[in-house]
Every structure is written in structure tokens, then in C-alpha cells.
PDB file of C-alpha atoms and ligand atoms in Angstrom:
ATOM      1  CA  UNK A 593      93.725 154.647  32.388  1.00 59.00           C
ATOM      2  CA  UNK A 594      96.862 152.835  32.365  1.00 71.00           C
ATOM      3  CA  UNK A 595      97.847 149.581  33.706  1.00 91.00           C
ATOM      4  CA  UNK A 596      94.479 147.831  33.302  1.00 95.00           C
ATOM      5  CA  UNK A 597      93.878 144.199  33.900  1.00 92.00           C
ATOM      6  CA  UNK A 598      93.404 141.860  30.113  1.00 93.00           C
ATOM      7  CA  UNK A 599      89.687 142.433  29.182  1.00 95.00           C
ATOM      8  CA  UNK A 600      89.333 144.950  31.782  1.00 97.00           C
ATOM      9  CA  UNK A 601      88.982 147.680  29.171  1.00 97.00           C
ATOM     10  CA  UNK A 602      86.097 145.306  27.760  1.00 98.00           C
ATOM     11  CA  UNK A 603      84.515 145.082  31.442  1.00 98.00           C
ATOM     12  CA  UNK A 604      84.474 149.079  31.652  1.00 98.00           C
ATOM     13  CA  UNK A 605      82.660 149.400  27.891  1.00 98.00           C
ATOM     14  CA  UNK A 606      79.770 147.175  28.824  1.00 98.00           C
ATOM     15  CA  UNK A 607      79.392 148.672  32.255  1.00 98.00           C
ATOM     16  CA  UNK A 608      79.220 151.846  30.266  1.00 98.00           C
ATOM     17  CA  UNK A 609      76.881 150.782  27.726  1.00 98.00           C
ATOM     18  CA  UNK A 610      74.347 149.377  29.964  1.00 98.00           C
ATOM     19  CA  UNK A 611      74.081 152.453  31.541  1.00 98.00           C
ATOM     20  CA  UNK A 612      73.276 154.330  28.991  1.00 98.00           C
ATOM     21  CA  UNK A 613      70.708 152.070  27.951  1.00 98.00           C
ATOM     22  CA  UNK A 614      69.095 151.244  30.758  1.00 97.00           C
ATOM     23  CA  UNK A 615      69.177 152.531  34.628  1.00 97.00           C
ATOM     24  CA  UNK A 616      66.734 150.412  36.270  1.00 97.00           C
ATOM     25  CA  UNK A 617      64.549 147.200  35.673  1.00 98.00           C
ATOM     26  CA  UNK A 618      60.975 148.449  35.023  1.00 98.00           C
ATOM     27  CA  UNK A 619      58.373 147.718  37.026  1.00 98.00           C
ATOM     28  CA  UNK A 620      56.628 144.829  34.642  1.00 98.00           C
ATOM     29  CA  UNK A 621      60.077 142.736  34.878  1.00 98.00           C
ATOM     30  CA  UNK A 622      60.692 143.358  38.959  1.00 98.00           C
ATOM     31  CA  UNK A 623      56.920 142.154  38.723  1.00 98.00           C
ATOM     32  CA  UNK A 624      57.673 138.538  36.496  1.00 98.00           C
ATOM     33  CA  UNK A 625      60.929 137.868  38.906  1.00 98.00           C
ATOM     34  CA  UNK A 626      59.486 139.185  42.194  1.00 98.00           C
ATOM     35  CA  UNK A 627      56.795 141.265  42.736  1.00 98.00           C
ATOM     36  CA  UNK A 628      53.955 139.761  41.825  1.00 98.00           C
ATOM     37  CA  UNK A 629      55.490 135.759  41.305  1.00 98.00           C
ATOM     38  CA  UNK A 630      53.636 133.243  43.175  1.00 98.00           C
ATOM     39  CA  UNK A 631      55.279 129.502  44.070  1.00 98.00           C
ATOM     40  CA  UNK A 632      53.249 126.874  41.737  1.00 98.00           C
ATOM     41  CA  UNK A 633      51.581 123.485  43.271  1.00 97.00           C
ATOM     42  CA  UNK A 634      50.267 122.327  40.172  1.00 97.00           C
ATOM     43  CA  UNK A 635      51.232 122.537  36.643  1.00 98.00           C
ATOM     44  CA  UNK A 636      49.990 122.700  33.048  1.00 97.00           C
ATOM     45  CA  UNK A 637      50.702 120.213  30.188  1.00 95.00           C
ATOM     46  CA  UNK A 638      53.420 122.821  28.257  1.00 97.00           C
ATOM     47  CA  UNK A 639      56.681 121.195  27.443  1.00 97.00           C
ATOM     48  CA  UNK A 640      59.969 122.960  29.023  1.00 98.00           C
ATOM     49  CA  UNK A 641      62.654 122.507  26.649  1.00 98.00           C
ATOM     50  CA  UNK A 642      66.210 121.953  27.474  1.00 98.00           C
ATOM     51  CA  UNK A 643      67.002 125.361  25.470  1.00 98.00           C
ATOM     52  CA  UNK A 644      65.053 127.390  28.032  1.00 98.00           C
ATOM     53  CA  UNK A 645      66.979 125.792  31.065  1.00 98.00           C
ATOM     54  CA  UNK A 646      70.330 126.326  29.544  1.00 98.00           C
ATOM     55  CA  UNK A 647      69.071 129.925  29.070  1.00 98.00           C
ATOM     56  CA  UNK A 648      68.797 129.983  32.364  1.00 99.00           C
ATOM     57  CA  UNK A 649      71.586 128.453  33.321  1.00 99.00           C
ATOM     58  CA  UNK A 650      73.546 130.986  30.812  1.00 99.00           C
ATOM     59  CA  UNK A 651      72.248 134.224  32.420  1.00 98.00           C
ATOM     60  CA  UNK A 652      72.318 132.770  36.177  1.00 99.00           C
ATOM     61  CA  UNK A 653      75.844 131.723  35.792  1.00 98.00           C
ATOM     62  CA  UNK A 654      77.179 135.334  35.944  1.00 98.00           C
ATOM     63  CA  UNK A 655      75.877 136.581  39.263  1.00 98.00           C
ATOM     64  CA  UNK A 656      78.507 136.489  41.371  1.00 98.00           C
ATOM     65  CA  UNK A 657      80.515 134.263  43.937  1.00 98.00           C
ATOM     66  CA  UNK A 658      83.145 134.441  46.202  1.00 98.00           C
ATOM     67  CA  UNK A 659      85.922 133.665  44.470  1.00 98.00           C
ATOM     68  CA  UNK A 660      84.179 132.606  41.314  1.00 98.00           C
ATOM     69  CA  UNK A 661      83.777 129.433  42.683  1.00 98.00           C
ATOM     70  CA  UNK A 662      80.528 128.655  40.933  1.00 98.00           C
ATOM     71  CA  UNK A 663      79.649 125.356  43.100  1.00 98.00           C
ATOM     72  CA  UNK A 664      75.975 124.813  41.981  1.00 99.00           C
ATOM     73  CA  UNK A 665      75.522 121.610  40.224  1.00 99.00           C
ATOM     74  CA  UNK A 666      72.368 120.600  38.753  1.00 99.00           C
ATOM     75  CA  UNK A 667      70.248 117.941  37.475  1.00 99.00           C
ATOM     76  CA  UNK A 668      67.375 118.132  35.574  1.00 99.00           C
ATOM     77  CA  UNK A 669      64.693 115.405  35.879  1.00 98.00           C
ATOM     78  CA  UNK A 670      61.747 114.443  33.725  1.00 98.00           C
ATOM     79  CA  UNK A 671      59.401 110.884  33.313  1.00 97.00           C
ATOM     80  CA  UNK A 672      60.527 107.799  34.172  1.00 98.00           C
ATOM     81  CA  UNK A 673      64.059 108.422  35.762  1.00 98.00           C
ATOM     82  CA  UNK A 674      62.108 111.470  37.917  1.00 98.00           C
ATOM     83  CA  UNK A 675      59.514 108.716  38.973  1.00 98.00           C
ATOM     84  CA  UNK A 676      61.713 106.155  39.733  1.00 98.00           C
ATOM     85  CA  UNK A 677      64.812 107.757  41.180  1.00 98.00           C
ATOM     86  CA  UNK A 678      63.191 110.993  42.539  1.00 98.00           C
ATOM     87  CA  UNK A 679      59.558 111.016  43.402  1.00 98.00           C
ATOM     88  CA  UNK A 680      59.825 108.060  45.695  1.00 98.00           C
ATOM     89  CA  UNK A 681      62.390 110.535  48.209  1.00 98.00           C
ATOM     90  CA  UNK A 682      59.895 113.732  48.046  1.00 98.00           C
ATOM     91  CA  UNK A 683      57.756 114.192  51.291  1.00 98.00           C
ATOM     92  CA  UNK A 684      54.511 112.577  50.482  1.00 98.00           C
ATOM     93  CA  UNK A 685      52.942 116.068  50.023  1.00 98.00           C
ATOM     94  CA  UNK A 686      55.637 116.812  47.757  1.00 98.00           C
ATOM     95  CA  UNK A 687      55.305 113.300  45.657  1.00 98.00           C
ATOM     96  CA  UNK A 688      51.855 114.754  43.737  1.00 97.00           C
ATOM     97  CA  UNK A 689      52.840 117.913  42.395  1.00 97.00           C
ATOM     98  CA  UNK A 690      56.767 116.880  41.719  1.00 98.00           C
ATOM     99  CA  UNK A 691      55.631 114.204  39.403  1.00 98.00           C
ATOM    100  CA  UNK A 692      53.208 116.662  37.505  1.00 97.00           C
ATOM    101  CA  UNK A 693      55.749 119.132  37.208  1.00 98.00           C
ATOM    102  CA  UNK A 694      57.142 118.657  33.722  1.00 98.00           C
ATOM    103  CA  UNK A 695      60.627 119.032  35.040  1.00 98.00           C
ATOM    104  CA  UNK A 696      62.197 118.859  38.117  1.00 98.00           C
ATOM    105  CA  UNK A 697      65.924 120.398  39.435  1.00 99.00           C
ATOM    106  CA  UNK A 698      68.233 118.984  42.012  1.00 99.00           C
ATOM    107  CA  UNK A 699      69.892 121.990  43.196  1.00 99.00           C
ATOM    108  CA  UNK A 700      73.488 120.526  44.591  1.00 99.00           C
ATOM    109  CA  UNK A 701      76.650 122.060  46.043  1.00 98.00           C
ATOM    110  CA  UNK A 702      79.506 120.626  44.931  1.00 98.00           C
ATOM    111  CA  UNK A 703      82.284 120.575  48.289  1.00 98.00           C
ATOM    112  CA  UNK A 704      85.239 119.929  45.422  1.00 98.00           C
ATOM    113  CA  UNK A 705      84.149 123.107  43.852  1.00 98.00           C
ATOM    114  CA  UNK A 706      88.061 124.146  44.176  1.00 98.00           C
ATOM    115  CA  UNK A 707      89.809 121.757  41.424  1.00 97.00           C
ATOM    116  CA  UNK A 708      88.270 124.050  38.697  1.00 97.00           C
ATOM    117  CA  UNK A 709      90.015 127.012  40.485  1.00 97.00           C
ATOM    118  CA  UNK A 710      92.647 127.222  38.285  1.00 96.00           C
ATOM    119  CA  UNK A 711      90.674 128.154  35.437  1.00 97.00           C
ATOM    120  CA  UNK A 712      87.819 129.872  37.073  1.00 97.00           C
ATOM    121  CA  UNK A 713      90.193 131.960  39.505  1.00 97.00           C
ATOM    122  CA  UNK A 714      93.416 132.233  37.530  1.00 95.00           C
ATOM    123  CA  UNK A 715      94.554 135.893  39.293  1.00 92.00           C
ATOM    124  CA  UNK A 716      95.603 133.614  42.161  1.00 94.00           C
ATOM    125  CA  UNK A 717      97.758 130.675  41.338  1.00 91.00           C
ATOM    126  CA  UNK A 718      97.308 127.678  43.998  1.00 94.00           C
ATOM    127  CA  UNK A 719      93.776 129.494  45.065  1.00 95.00           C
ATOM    128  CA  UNK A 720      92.454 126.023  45.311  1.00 96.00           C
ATOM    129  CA  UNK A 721      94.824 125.332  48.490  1.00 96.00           C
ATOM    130  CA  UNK A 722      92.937 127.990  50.784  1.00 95.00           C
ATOM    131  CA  UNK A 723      90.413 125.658  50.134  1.00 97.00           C
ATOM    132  CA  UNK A 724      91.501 122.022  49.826  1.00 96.00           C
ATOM    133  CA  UNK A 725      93.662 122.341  52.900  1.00 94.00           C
ATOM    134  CA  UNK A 726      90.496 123.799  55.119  1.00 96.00           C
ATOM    135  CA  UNK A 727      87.476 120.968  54.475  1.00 95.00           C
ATOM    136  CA  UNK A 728      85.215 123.262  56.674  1.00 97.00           C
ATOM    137  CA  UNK A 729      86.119 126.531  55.038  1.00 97.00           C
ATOM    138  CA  UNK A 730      85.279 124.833  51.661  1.00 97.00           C
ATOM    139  CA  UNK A 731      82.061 123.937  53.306  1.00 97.00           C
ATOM    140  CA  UNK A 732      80.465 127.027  54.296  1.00 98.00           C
ATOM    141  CA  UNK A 733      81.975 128.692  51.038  1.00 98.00           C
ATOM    142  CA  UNK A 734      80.219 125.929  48.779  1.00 98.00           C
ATOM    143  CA  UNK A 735      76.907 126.056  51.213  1.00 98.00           C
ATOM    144  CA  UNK A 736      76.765 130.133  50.873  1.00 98.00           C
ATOM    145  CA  UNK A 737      77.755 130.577  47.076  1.00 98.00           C
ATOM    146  CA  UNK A 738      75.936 127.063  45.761  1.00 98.00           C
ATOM    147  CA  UNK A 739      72.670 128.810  47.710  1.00 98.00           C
ATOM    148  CA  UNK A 740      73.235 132.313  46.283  1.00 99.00           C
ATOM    149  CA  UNK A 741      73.189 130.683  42.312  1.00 99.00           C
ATOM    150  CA  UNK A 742      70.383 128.898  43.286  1.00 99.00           C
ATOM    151  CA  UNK A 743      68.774 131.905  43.790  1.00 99.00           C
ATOM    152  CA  UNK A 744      69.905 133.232  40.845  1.00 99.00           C
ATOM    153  CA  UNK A 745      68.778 130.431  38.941  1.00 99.00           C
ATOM    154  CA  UNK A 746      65.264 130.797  39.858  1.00 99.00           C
ATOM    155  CA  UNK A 747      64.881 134.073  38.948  1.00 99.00           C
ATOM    156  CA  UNK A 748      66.543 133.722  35.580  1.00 99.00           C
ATOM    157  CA  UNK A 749      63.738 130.745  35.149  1.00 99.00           C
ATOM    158  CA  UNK A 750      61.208 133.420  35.726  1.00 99.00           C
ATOM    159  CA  UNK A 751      63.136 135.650  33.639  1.00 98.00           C
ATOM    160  CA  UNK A 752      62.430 133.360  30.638  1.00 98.00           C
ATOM    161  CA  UNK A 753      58.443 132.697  31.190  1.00 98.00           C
ATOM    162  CA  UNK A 754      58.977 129.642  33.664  1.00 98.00           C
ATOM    163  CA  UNK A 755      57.555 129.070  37.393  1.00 98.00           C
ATOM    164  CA  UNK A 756      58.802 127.591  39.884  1.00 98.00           C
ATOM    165  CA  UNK A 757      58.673 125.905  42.976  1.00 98.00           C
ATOM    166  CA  UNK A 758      61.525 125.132  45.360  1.00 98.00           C
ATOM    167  CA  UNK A 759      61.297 122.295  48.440  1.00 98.00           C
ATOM    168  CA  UNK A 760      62.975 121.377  50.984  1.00 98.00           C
ATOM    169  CA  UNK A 761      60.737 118.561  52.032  1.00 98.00           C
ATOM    170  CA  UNK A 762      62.937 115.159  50.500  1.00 98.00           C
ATOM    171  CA  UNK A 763      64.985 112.608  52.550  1.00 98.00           C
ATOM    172  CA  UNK A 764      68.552 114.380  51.423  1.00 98.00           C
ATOM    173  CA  UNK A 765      70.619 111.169  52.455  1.00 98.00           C
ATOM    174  CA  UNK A 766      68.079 109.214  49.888  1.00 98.00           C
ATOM    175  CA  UNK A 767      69.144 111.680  47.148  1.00 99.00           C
ATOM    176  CA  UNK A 768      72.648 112.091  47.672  1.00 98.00           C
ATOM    177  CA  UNK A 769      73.057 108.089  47.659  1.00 98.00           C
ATOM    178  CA  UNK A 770      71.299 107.815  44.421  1.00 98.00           C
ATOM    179  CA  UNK A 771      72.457 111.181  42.540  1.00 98.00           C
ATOM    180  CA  UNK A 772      75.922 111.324  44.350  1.00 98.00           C
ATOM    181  CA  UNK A 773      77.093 108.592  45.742  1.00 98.00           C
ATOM    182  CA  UNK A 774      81.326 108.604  45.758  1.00 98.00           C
ATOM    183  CA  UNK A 775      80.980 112.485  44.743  1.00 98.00           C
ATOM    184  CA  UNK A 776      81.633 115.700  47.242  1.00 98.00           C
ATOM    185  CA  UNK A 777      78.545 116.744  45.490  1.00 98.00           C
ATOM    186  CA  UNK A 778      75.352 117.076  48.164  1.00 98.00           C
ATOM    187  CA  UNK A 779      71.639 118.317  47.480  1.00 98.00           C
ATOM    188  CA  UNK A 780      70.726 121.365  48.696  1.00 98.00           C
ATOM    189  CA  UNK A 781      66.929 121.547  47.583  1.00 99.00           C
ATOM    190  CA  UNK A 782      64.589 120.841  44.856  1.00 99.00           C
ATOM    191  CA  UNK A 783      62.536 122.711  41.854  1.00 99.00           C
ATOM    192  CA  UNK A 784      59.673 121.939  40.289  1.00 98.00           C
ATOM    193  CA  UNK A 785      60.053 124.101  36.578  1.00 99.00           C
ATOM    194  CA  UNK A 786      57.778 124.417  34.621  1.00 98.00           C
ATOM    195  CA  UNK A 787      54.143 126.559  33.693  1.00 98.00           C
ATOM    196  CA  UNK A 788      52.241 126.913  36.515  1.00 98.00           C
ATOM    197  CA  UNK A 789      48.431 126.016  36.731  1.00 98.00           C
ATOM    198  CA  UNK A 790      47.270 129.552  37.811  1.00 97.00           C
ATOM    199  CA  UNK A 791      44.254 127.735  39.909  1.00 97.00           C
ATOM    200  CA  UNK A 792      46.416 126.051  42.625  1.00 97.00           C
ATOM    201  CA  UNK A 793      48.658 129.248  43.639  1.00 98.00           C
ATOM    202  CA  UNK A 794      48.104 129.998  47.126  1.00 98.00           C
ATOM    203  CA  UNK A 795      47.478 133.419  48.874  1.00 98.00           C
ATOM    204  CA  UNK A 796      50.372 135.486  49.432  1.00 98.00           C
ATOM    205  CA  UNK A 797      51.808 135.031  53.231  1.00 98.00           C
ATOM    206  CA  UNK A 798      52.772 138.005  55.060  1.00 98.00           C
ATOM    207  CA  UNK A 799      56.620 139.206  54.333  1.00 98.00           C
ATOM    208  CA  UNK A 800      58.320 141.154  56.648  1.00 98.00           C
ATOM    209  CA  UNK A 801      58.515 144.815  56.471  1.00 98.00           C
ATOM    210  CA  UNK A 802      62.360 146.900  55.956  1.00 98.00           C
ATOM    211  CA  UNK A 803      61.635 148.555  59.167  1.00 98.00           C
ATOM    212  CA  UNK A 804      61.352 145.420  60.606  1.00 98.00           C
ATOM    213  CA  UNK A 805      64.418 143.847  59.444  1.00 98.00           C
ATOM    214  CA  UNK A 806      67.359 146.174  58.893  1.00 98.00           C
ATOM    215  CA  UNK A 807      69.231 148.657  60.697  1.00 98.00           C
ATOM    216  CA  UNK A 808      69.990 151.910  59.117  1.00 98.00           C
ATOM    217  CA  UNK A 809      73.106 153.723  60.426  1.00 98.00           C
TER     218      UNK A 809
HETATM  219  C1  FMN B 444      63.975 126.526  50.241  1.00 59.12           C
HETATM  220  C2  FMN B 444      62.484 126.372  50.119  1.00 59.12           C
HETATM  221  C3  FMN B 444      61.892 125.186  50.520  1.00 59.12           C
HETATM  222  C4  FMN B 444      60.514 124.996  50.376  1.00 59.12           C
HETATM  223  N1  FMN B 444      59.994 123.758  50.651  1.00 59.12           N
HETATM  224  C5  FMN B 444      58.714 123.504  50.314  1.00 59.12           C
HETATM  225  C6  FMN B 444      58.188 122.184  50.388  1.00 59.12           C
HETATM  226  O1  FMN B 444      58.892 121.224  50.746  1.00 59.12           O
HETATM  227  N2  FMN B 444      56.892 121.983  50.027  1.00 59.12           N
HETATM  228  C7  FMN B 444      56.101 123.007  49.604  1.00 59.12           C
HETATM  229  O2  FMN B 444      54.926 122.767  49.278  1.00 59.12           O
HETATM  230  N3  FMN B 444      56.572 124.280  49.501  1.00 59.12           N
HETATM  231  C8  FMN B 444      57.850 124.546  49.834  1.00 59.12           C
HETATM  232  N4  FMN B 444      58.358 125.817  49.690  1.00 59.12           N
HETATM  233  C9  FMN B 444      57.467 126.894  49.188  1.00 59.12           C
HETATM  234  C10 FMN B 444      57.294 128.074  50.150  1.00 59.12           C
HETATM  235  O3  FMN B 444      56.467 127.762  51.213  1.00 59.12           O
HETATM  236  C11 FMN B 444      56.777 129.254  49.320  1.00 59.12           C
HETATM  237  O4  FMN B 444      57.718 129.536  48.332  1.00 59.12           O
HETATM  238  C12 FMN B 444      56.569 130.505  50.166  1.00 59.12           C
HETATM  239  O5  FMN B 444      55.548 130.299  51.079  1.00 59.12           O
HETATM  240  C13 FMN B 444      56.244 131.711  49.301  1.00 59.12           C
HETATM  241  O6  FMN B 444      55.126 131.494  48.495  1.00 59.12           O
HETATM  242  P1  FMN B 444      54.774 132.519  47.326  1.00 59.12           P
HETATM  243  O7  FMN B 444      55.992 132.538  46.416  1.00 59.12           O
HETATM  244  O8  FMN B 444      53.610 131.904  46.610  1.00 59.12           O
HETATM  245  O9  FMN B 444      54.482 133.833  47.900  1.00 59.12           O
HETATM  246  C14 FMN B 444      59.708 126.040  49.855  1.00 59.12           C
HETATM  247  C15 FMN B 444      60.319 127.247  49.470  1.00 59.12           C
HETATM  248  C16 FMN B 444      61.688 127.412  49.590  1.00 59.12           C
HETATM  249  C17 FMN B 444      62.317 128.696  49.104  1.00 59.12           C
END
């Protein structure tokens, strides 16, 4: 092939390789990530070390976003700053089992995502501006790409062992004043990480069915 992009000929190769290793997840890893995950309330004693979230982090970071403009921002909470600074915001049913969890996330969207553009985006020069120059744009753009890592972020946590267990209930304008005050950076939920106390899982809720959700043309 001629004219190919730098590292594009690198790109092809592993999309090649891969496929000759491997066509599909098998059904014991769709199981740990999905199928057969519960959300944990409670939490064993088991330390989660900072290697294992940055593991994480290093395998969630390349699912993709618009743009590459990768606005998750995190921070990772344990002890006395989670007690202090975090616990006191959660919903009081949420104040129990966030304090037991050995570590808890603040999943956050940063709205200023754009100033890294030039080096996360380079095939565009002045990419940032479609951005900087439209405040709302750059809002839904950091709200629907910050949500999809997220997402990928708690799977790759159950992709190394971990459980999890997102909330929404928090007072966000609590959070954002003492994590992000002066920043563009805003919460957009909370995790409790960490190995779940198999006990407290609750029974699976109905899901909706394909038929009942898409449209096949
Ligand atoms: C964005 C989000 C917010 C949630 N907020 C809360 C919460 O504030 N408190 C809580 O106990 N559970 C919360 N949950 C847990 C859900 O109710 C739970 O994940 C869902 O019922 C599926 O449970 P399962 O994974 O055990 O099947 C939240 C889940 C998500 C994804």
C-alpha cells in the first residue's frame, strides 16, 4: 500500500496479529466484565494497589473518543482524605459502603479537555478552536466521551480482578467545590473499587431484551 499515514503500517500489523490470535473474547472473560458481574455494597479487607488502577487506567485509555479527546479525569480516594473530603457529600445510603470500600474514584469530565489537542489530535492543527470557540459543543463532547471512558474504565477494573460500584447519589456542587474549585473540571459520578463481599450483592434486576430496544433495518 502506498502513501500510508507514520505508524500506520504498525496499526495494520497489530490489527493483523490479533486476529490471528484471537477472534472473539471467550465466554469466561465476557462473564468477569459483563455477564455474570454483579455491583458490590460491601467490601472485603484486600488492599487495591495503585499498580492495579494504573493498569486500568493503561488499558481503558485506548478505547476510543471523538477526536481523541480523552476528557476523563480521575481521583482516587482512600482513609482519611476519602472520610473527610468525600464521605460527608455521598447520599446517606451511600456514606456506609463508600467508606468501607478500600478505594473510591471521582469520575470527572474535564470541559478544557481541548488545550491538550495539539498533542493528542495533531492530524488537525488548531483542532482545539472547533472547540474553544463553541463552550456548548465542548460540553456535550466532554459529557459523551468523559462518560464513554468511564465505562471503559470499569470494565478494565473488572478486567484486572476488581469490583465495582458506580453512584450517582452525592451532592455534585459539594464535590466540584472541594475537588475542582477554579478548574473546568466537573464530577460526573463515583466508584467504589475494590473486592467485593460476595454476601451483600443483590439479585439481578430485569434488563431489557434486543427485541425490545433496537430496530433492525
Ligand atoms: C451511573 C450509576 C449510578 C448509580 N448510583 C447508585 C447509587 O447512588 N447508589 C447505589 O446504591 N447504587 C447505585 N448504582 C448501582 C445500580 O443500581 C446497579 O449497578 C444496577 O442496579 C445493576 O446492578 P447489578 O450490576 O448488580 O446487576 C448506580 C449505577 C450506575 C451505573
Amino acid at each position: 500500500m502506498n502513501n500510508l499515514l507514520p505508524g500506520q503500517a504498525e496499526a495494520i500489523a497489530e490489527v493483523n496479529a490479533l486476529r490471528e490470535r484471537i477472534s472473539r473474547a471467550d465466554i469466561d472473560t465476557m462473564s468477569l466484565l459483563l455477564g455474570q458481574a454483579y455491583t458490590h455494597h460491601a467490601w472485603t479487607d484486600k488492599p487495591v494497589s495503585n499498580a492495579s488502577l494504573k493498569d486500568a487506567y493503561d488499558l481503558a485509555k485506548m478505547g476510543p473518543t471523538g477526536m481523541n479527546i480523552q476528557p476523563m479525569r480521575l481521583v482516587f480516594l482512600r482513609g482519611e482524605a476519602k472520610e473527610t473530603r468525600l464521605v460527608p457529600h455521598m447520599l446517606d445510603s451511600n456514606q456506609t459502603k463508600t467508606s468501607a470500600a478500600p478505594v473510591t474514584a471521582i469520575l470527572a469530565n474535564d470541559h478544557a479537555f481541548y488545550k491538550n489537542m495539539s498533542r493528542t489530535f495533531p492530524i488537525i492543527p488548531n483542532a482545539s478552536e472547533m472547540f474553544s470557540n463553541h463552550k456548548s459543543f465542548a460540553y456535550e463532547n466532554a459529557e459523551r466521551n468523559g462518560t464513554l471512558q468511564a465505562a471503559y474504565f470499569l470494565l478494565a477494573l473488572r478486567s484486572v480482578g476488581l469490583d465495582v460500584a458506580p453512584m450517582s447519589g452525592f451532592d455534585s456542587d459539594k464535590v466540584n467545590k472541594e475537588f475542582f474549585e477554579g478548574t473546568e473540571v466537573t464530577v460526573n459520578f463515583i466508584m467504589n473499587i475494590g473486592y467485593g463481599d460476595s454476601n451483600a450483592v443483590y439479585p439481578r434486576l430485569p434488563r431489557l431484551d434486543f427485541e425490545e430496544i433496537s430496530q433492525l433495518f
